[in-house]
Tab-separated table of C-alpha atoms in Angstrom:
chain	number	residue	atom	x	y	z
A	212	UNK	CA	36.452	12.360	8.971
A	213	UNK	CA	36.469	15.309	6.642
A	214	UNK	CA	34.525	13.487	3.932
A	215	UNK	CA	33.752	9.999	2.617
A	216	UNK	CA	36.018	7.569	0.785
A	217	UNK	CA	34.627	6.632	-2.622
A	218	UNK	CA	35.562	3.494	-4.523
A	219	UNK	CA	37.647	4.313	-7.603
A	220	UNK	CA	38.584	7.808	-6.383
A	221	UNK	CA	42.271	8.769	-6.532
A	222	UNK	CA	43.587	10.669	-3.499
A	223	UNK	CA	46.734	12.747	-3.027
A	224	UNK	CA	48.883	11.190	-0.314
A	225	UNK	CA	51.406	13.913	0.475
A	226	UNK	CA	54.440	13.429	2.706
A	227	UNK	CA	53.489	16.469	4.801
A	228	UNK	CA	50.298	14.749	6.018
A	229	UNK	CA	48.561	18.104	6.511
A	230	UNK	CA	44.805	17.493	6.981
A	231	UNK	CA	43.753	21.116	6.414
A	232	UNK	CA	43.669	21.391	2.576
A	233	UNK	CA	40.573	19.795	1.056
A	234	UNK	CA	42.414	19.220	-2.218
A	235	UNK	CA	46.042	19.008	-3.311
A	236	UNK	CA	47.033	19.445	-6.948
A	237	UNK	CA	43.483	18.759	-8.087
A	238	UNK	CA	42.973	15.574	-6.047
A	239	UNK	CA	41.147	15.073	-2.729
A	240	UNK	CA	43.579	15.199	0.158
A	241	UNK	CA	43.772	11.729	1.747
A	242	UNK	CA	44.757	13.172	5.119
A	243	UNK	CA	41.789	15.577	5.072
A	244	UNK	CA	39.284	12.877	4.126
A	245	UNK	CA	40.478	10.478	6.845
A	246	UNK	CA	41.114	13.092	9.541
A	247	UNK	CA	39.413	12.675	12.920
A	248	UNK	CA	40.288	15.354	15.495
A	249	UNK	CA	42.231	14.122	18.536
A	250	UNK	CA	42.422	10.583	17.131
A	251	UNK	CA	45.373	8.740	15.541
A	252	UNK	CA	45.923	9.444	11.869
A	253	UNK	CA	45.176	6.950	9.124
A	254	UNK	CA	48.476	6.194	7.389
A	255	UNK	CA	49.634	4.245	4.340
A	256	UNK	CA	53.358	4.265	5.091
A	257	UNK	CA	53.639	0.468	4.926
A	258	UNK	CA	51.813	-2.125	2.888
A	259	UNK	CA	49.753	-3.288	5.889
A	260	UNK	CA	48.855	-0.491	8.305
A	261	UNK	CA	46.912	-1.556	11.388
A	262	UNK	CA	45.629	1.164	13.674
A	263	UNK	CA	46.361	0.682	17.347
A	264	UNK	CA	43.760	-1.291	19.271
A	265	UNK	CA	41.299	0.653	21.422
A	266	UNK	CA	39.284	-0.340	24.449
A	267	UNK	CA	35.570	-1.028	23.979
A	268	UNK	CA	32.854	-2.412	26.288
A	269	UNK	CA	33.499	-5.806	24.650
A	270	UNK	CA	37.266	-5.653	25.032
A	271	UNK	CA	40.121	-4.414	22.864
A	272	UNK	CA	39.412	-3.956	19.162
A	273	UNK	CA	41.397	-2.665	16.208
A	274	UNK	CA	39.394	0.079	14.415
A	275	UNK	CA	40.687	-0.631	10.913
A	276	UNK	CA	43.533	-2.051	8.829
A	277	UNK	CA	44.546	-0.018	5.786
A	278	UNK	CA	46.140	-2.141	3.063
A	279	UNK	CA	48.178	-0.576	0.255
A	280	UNK	CA	49.629	-2.229	-2.815
A	281	UNK	CA	52.419	-0.642	-4.848
A	282	UNK	CA	52.328	-2.220	-8.337
A	283	UNK	CA	55.481	-0.376	-9.402
A	284	UNK	CA	57.459	-2.393	-6.815
A	285	UNK	CA	56.170	-5.787	-7.994
A	286	UNK	CA	58.889	-8.199	-9.107
A	287	UNK	CA	61.748	-6.325	-7.421
A	288	UNK	CA	64.168	-7.871	-4.938
A	289	UNK	CA	62.435	-5.973	-2.150
A	290	UNK	CA	58.923	-6.968	-3.280
A	291	UNK	CA	59.169	-10.109	-5.448
A	292	UNK	CA	55.444	-10.808	-5.403
A	293	UNK	CA	52.631	-9.469	-7.589
A	294	UNK	CA	49.416	-8.439	-5.811
A	295	UNK	CA	46.286	-8.897	-7.923
A	296	UNK	CA	43.326	-6.487	-7.823
A	297	UNK	CA	40.359	-7.851	-9.818
A	298	UNK	CA	37.892	-5.027	-9.248
A	299	UNK	CA	35.310	-6.304	-11.750
A	300	UNK	CA	34.916	-9.574	-9.856
A	301	UNK	CA	35.474	-8.179	-6.373
A	302	UNK	CA	38.619	-10.179	-5.586
A	303	UNK	CA	42.039	-9.159	-4.284
A	304	UNK	CA	45.013	-11.504	-3.814
A	305	UNK	CA	47.430	-9.751	-1.486
A	306	UNK	CA	50.835	-10.923	-0.265
A	307	UNK	CA	51.981	-10.376	3.318
A	308	UNK	CA	55.022	-8.489	4.561
A	309	UNK	CA	57.444	-11.346	5.286
A	310	UNK	CA	60.600	-10.939	3.150
A	311	UNK	CA	63.747	-12.900	2.440
A	312	UNK	CA	65.638	-10.759	4.965
A	313	UNK	CA	63.044	-11.158	7.737
A	314	UNK	CA	64.351	-13.038	10.775
A	315	UNK	CA	61.152	-13.466	12.818
A	316	UNK	CA	58.889	-16.509	12.538
A	317	UNK	CA	56.473	-16.435	9.554
A	318	UNK	CA	53.232	-14.840	10.643
A	319	UNK	CA	54.909	-12.753	13.340
A	320	UNK	CA	55.740	-9.679	11.247
A	321	UNK	CA	53.643	-6.642	12.103
A	322	UNK	CA	51.535	-6.805	8.941
A	323	UNK	CA	50.960	-10.556	8.765
A	324	UNK	CA	50.161	-10.705	12.474
A	325	UNK	CA	47.503	-8.009	12.043
A	326	UNK	CA	45.909	-9.688	9.012
A	327	UNK	CA	45.941	-13.165	10.580
A	328	UNK	CA	44.275	-11.737	13.671
A	329	UNK	CA	41.663	-10.034	11.449
A	330	UNK	CA	41.157	-13.271	9.495
A	331	UNK	CA	40.111	-15.064	12.678
A	332	UNK	CA	37.409	-12.442	13.216
A	333	UNK	CA	36.237	-12.564	9.597
A	334	UNK	CA	35.723	-16.326	9.998
A	335	UNK	CA	33.647	-15.916	13.169
A	336	UNK	CA	30.930	-18.515	13.711
A	337	UNK	CA	28.266	-16.090	14.970
A	338	UNK	CA	26.952	-12.734	13.687
A	339	UNK	CA	28.197	-11.124	16.906
A	340	UNK	CA	31.747	-12.369	16.301
A	341	UNK	CA	31.746	-11.198	12.691
A	342	UNK	CA	30.246	-7.824	13.640
A	343	UNK	CA	33.300	-7.165	15.801
A	344	UNK	CA	35.765	-8.108	13.060
A	345	UNK	CA	38.335	-5.585	11.857
A	346	UNK	CA	37.394	-3.900	8.546
A	347	UNK	CA	39.990	-3.750	5.770
A	348	UNK	CA	40.262	-0.641	3.595
A	349	UNK	CA	42.198	-1.398	0.410
A	350	UNK	CA	44.246	1.050	-1.654
A	351	UNK	CA	46.687	0.764	-4.535
A	352	UNK	CA	49.313	3.254	-5.631
A	353	UNK	CA	48.710	4.846	-9.043
A	354	UNK	CA	50.944	6.985	-11.233
A	355	UNK	CA	50.037	10.588	-11.965
A	356	UNK	CA	52.047	13.069	-14.059
A	357	UNK	CA	54.820	10.507	-14.437
A	358	UNK	CA	55.215	10.056	-10.669
A	359	UNK	CA	54.744	6.600	-9.126
A	360	UNK	CA	54.507	7.930	-5.572
A	361	UNK	CA	52.057	10.277	-3.902
A	362	UNK	CA	48.682	9.075	-5.234
A	363	UNK	CA	46.480	6.184	-4.126
A	364	UNK	CA	43.207	4.800	-5.436
A	365	UNK	CA	40.594	3.579	-2.943
A	366	UNK	CA	39.569	0.053	-4.001
A	367	UNK	CA	36.952	-0.728	-1.388
A	368	UNK	CA	36.093	-2.482	1.852
A	369	UNK	CA	37.140	-6.120	2.127
A	370	UNK	CA	37.099	-9.233	4.272
A	371	UNK	CA	39.638	-12.065	4.227
A	372	UNK	CA	38.227	-15.295	2.814
A	373	UNK	CA	41.415	-17.346	2.945
A	374	UNK	CA	44.966	-17.092	4.306
A	375	UNK	CA	47.552	-19.373	2.713
A	376	UNK	CA	51.140	-20.025	3.713
A	377	UNK	CA	53.508	-20.369	0.759
A	378	UNK	CA	57.184	-20.386	-0.190
A	379	UNK	CA	58.537	-17.537	-2.325
A	380	UNK	CA	61.847	-16.798	-3.983
A	381	UNK	CA	63.606	-13.446	-3.904
A	382	UNK	CA	65.926	-11.096	-2.087
A	383	UNK	CA	69.452	-10.035	-2.963
A	384	UNK	CA	70.740	-13.576	-2.320
A	385	UNK	CA	67.933	-15.119	-4.400
A	386	UNK	CA	66.844	-17.466	-1.607
A	387	UNK	CA	63.488	-18.972	-0.694
A	388	UNK	CA	61.416	-17.698	2.207
A	389	UNK	CA	57.975	-18.324	3.708
A	390	UNK	CA	55.205	-15.760	3.473
A	391	UNK	CA	51.420	-15.525	3.608
A	392	UNK	CA	49.014	-14.637	0.806
A	393	UNK	CA	45.439	-13.514	1.426
A	394	UNK	CA	42.357	-13.873	-0.744
A	395	UNK	CA	40.190	-10.854	0.020
A	396	UNK	CA	36.582	-10.362	-1.064
A	397	UNK	CA	35.564	-6.781	-1.805
A	398	UNK	CA	32.144	-6.078	-0.343
A	399	UNK	CA	29.363	-4.829	-2.610
A	400	UNK	CA	28.577	-1.261	-1.522
A	401	UNK	CA	26.112	-0.616	-4.337
A	402	UNK	CA	23.281	0.520	-2.062
A	403	UNK	CA	25.578	2.896	-0.183
A	404	UNK	CA	27.096	4.232	-3.412
A	405	UNK	CA	23.652	4.767	-4.951
A	406	UNK	CA	22.524	6.870	-2.025
A	407	UNK	CA	25.782	8.788	-1.951
A	408	UNK	CA	25.617	9.605	-5.656
A	409	UNK	CA	22.117	11.080	-5.411
A	410	UNK	CA	20.477	8.172	-7.236
A	411	UNK	CA	17.012	6.988	-6.319
A	412	UNK	CA	14.283	4.500	-7.134
A	413	UNK	CA	10.819	5.804	-8.017
A	414	UNK	CA	7.890	3.477	-7.463
A	415	UNK	CA	5.541	3.282	-10.421
A	416	UNK	CA	2.551	0.960	-10.558
A	417	UNK	CA	1.369	-2.624	-10.535
A	418	UNK	CA	0.133	-4.127	-13.774
A	419	UNK	CA	-3.306	-5.695	-14.105
A	420	UNK	CA	-3.405	-9.461	-13.720
A	421	UNK	CA	-4.705	-10.124	-17.204
A	422	UNK	CA	-2.522	-9.157	-20.128
A	423	UNK	CA	0.492	-8.084	-18.064
A	424	UNK	CA	2.796	-9.482	-20.723
A	425	UNK	CA	5.193	-11.023	-18.228
A	426	UNK	CA	5.505	-8.002	-15.905
A	427	UNK	CA	3.911	-7.369	-12.506
A	428	UNK	CA	5.306	-3.959	-11.604
A	429	UNK	CA	6.958	-0.938	-13.180
A	430	UNK	CA	9.398	1.494	-11.593
A	431	UNK	CA	12.162	3.932	-12.477
A	432	UNK	CA	15.800	4.177	-11.445
A	433	UNK	CA	17.158	7.730	-11.566
A	434	UNK	CA	20.946	7.876	-11.881
A	435	UNK	CA	22.861	11.108	-11.326
A	436	UNK	CA	21.268	14.520	-11.701
A	437	UNK	CA	20.854	17.332	-14.213
A	438	UNK	CA	22.785	16.987	-17.461
A	439	UNK	CA	24.829	14.212	-15.843
A	440	UNK	CA	21.757	12.139	-15.042
A	441	UNK	CA	19.560	9.588	-16.777
A	442	UNK	CA	16.563	7.388	-15.963
A	443	UNK	CA	16.034	3.676	-16.521
A	444	UNK	CA	12.735	1.823	-16.769
A	445	UNK	CA	12.513	-1.019	-14.246
A	446	UNK	CA	10.287	-3.892	-15.354
A	447	UNK	CA	9.565	-6.438	-12.643
A	448	UNK	CA	8.026	-9.859	-12.219
A	449	UNK	CA	6.976	-11.201	-8.798
A	450	UNK	CA	6.012	-14.808	-8.100
A	451	UNK	CA	4.674	-16.085	-4.783
A	452	UNK	CA	5.352	-19.827	-4.908
A	453	UNK	CA	6.177	-22.744	-2.611
A	454	UNK	CA	9.591	-22.686	-0.957
A	455	UNK	CA	10.702	-25.731	-2.940
A	456	UNK	CA	9.625	-24.264	-6.281
A	457	UNK	CA	12.342	-23.196	-8.733
A	458	UNK	CA	11.982	-20.597	-11.465
A	459	UNK	CA	13.025	-21.876	-14.884
A	460	UNK	CA	15.158	-20.223	-17.539
A	461	UNK	CA	12.067	-19.839	-19.769
A	462	UNK	CA	10.265	-17.820	-17.101
A	463	UNK	CA	13.175	-15.390	-16.771
A	464	UNK	CA	13.540	-15.186	-20.552
A	465	UNK	CA	9.906	-14.083	-20.774
A	466	UNK	CA	10.715	-10.947	-18.780
A	467	UNK	CA	13.983	-10.350	-20.613
A	468	UNK	CA	12.157	-10.506	-23.958
A	469	UNK	CA	10.155	-7.418	-22.958
A	470	UNK	CA	13.168	-5.321	-22.057
A	471	UNK	CA	14.195	-2.520	-24.381
A	472	UNK	CA	17.417	-0.561	-24.538
A	473	UNK	CA	17.785	1.450	-21.336
A	474	UNK	CA	15.534	-0.884	-19.341
A	475	UNK	CA	16.486	-3.303	-16.585
A	476	UNK	CA	14.530	-6.270	-15.260
A	477	UNK	CA	13.845	-7.505	-11.750
A	478	UNK	CA	12.532	-10.987	-10.933
A	479	UNK	CA	11.364	-11.608	-7.362
A	480	UNK	CA	10.288	-15.024	-6.112
A	481	UNK	CA	9.590	-16.640	-2.743
A	482	UNK	CA	11.256	-19.776	-4.139
A	483	UNK	CA	14.611	-20.190	-5.881
A	484	UNK	CA	16.127	-20.218	-9.371
A	485	UNK	CA	17.133	-23.332	-11.255
A	486	UNK	CA	20.799	-23.853	-12.088
A	487	UNK	CA	20.099	-23.581	-15.858
A	488	UNK	CA	18.271	-20.302	-15.254
A	489	UNK	CA	21.219	-18.823	-13.344
A	490	UNK	CA	23.712	-20.136	-15.885
A	491	UNK	CA	21.800	-18.657	-18.811
A	492	UNK	CA	21.519	-15.273	-17.080
A	493	UNK	CA	25.288	-15.122	-16.528
A	494	UNK	CA	26.342	-16.458	-19.926
A	495	UNK	CA	23.917	-14.274	-21.893
A	496	UNK	CA	24.552	-11.259	-19.615
A	497	UNK	CA	20.866	-10.511	-19.110
A	498	UNK	CA	20.241	-7.019	-17.643
A	499	UNK	CA	18.083	-8.461	-14.860
A	500	UNK	CA	18.308	-8.706	-11.076
A	501	UNK	CA	17.266	-11.994	-9.444
A	502	UNK	CA	15.845	-11.864	-5.902
A	503	UNK	CA	15.150	-15.246	-4.314
A	504	UNK	CA	13.117	-16.172	-1.258
A	505	UNK	CA	16.109	-16.032	1.070
A	506	UNK	CA	17.028	-12.505	-0.080
A	507	UNK	CA	13.393	-11.430	0.309
A	508	UNK	CA	13.218	-12.860	3.825
A	509	UNK	CA	16.442	-11.148	4.889
A	510	UNK	CA	15.201	-7.807	3.586
A	511	UNK	CA	11.846	-8.115	5.369
A	512	UNK	CA	13.472	-9.168	8.624
A	513	UNK	CA	15.864	-6.238	8.351
A	514	UNK	CA	12.946	-3.825	7.879
A	515	UNK	CA	11.139	-5.413	10.820
A	516	UNK	CA	14.229	-5.120	13.007
A	517	UNK	CA	14.951	-1.495	12.111
A	518	UNK	CA	11.409	-0.093	12.096
A	519	UNK	CA	9.140	-2.443	14.078
A	520	UNK	CA	11.222	-3.824	16.920
A	521	UNK	CA	11.634	-7.166	15.189
A	522	UNK	CA	7.873	-7.759	14.770
A	523	UNK	CA	7.649	-9.253	11.276
A	524	UNK	CA	3.840	-9.378	11.174
A	525	UNK	CA	3.587	-5.705	12.155
A	526	UNK	CA	6.102	-4.843	9.426
A	527	UNK	CA	4.102	-6.647	6.725
A	528	UNK	CA	0.816	-5.134	7.931
A	529	UNK	CA	2.378	-1.671	7.798
A	530	UNK	CA	3.561	-2.232	4.221
A	531	UNK	CA	0.133	-3.414	3.095
A	532	UNK	CA	-1.689	-0.601	4.893
A	533	UNK	CA	0.524	2.417	4.154
A	534	UNK	CA	2.217	1.721	0.842
A	535	UNK	CA	-0.645	1.774	-1.604
A	536	UNK	CA	0.363	1.335	-5.252
A	537	UNK	CA	-1.871	2.005	-8.239
A	538	UNK	CA	-2.918	-0.876	-10.490
A	539	UNK	CA	-3.081	0.060	-14.170
A	540	UNK	CA	-2.306	-1.135	-17.680
A	541	UNK	CA	-0.164	1.844	-18.693
A	542	UNK	CA	2.848	1.357	-20.943
A	543	UNK	CA	6.121	0.928	-18.975
A	544	UNK	CA	7.861	3.798	-20.780
A	545	UNK	CA	5.323	6.262	-19.389
A	546	UNK	CA	7.176	6.097	-16.079
A	547	UNK	CA	9.860	8.295	-17.697
A	548	UNK	CA	7.314	11.118	-18.051
A	549	UNK	CA	6.599	11.376	-14.330
């Protein structure tokens, strides 16, 4: 590919499909960004665009399905449905390509067949089955300079959580017909986006056991760069407890009470969080990240797998031996001066 797709970026999708220009009319050229020499082109000509399957050591596999929604067509005789893109909550409700005029059996149209096949992979029972599932790249048409065609916004990478068969009404004869609708979860690419945007986390120090004021470690999150950048103080609490221990709302509130404007909190525990604690965090919109024992275990096992051949003990020993962190009673805001 010529570049990387970025969530929220609008791309120029020109009819000429020329991959050479990097930009067209001030927008990144979709065909340049998705171009791979000597390989089939990525296209958004239909609503559901499945690339042809390729042979792999594990059998045939479809590289990707590109899904496009055209809001300006919603409610018309040709497209009587209304796709829903809830970007804030990571949910897309997308209708298939069966129409009132379609004569084939529901689920046998090109688009629905591709998505139903992908859905089976997304619901795989083993990690190996899910790893071979077809990724969905979601786009929606956006208007620019009064034109409803020619520009698309990249909305993210998704997996199908549910496929539902339903009856719709539409077409020139205003008849009912059967179609499929898909509930798609947009995957959280925060870590990838942070690295791509030049953001980074700076380790600070551990606080002394006595008088830590509800904080065990201090760090800094640098966002952007230069005049377009800023830094946030990260104030963290870590609790090593029994697996059946739950952290209460009062314990989280103790960390939140220390946060100032421009700070974010992190609470790490080897246990779990009580339902009231999670509810209060959501309802009060606390600027704090909760990491439970399961998340911590997954992260450690991932580090062990990637760097130590799966040896968890060797991974932990390496962390304790190599990553030395100072212990001090400095004020958290001093991290911004480093």
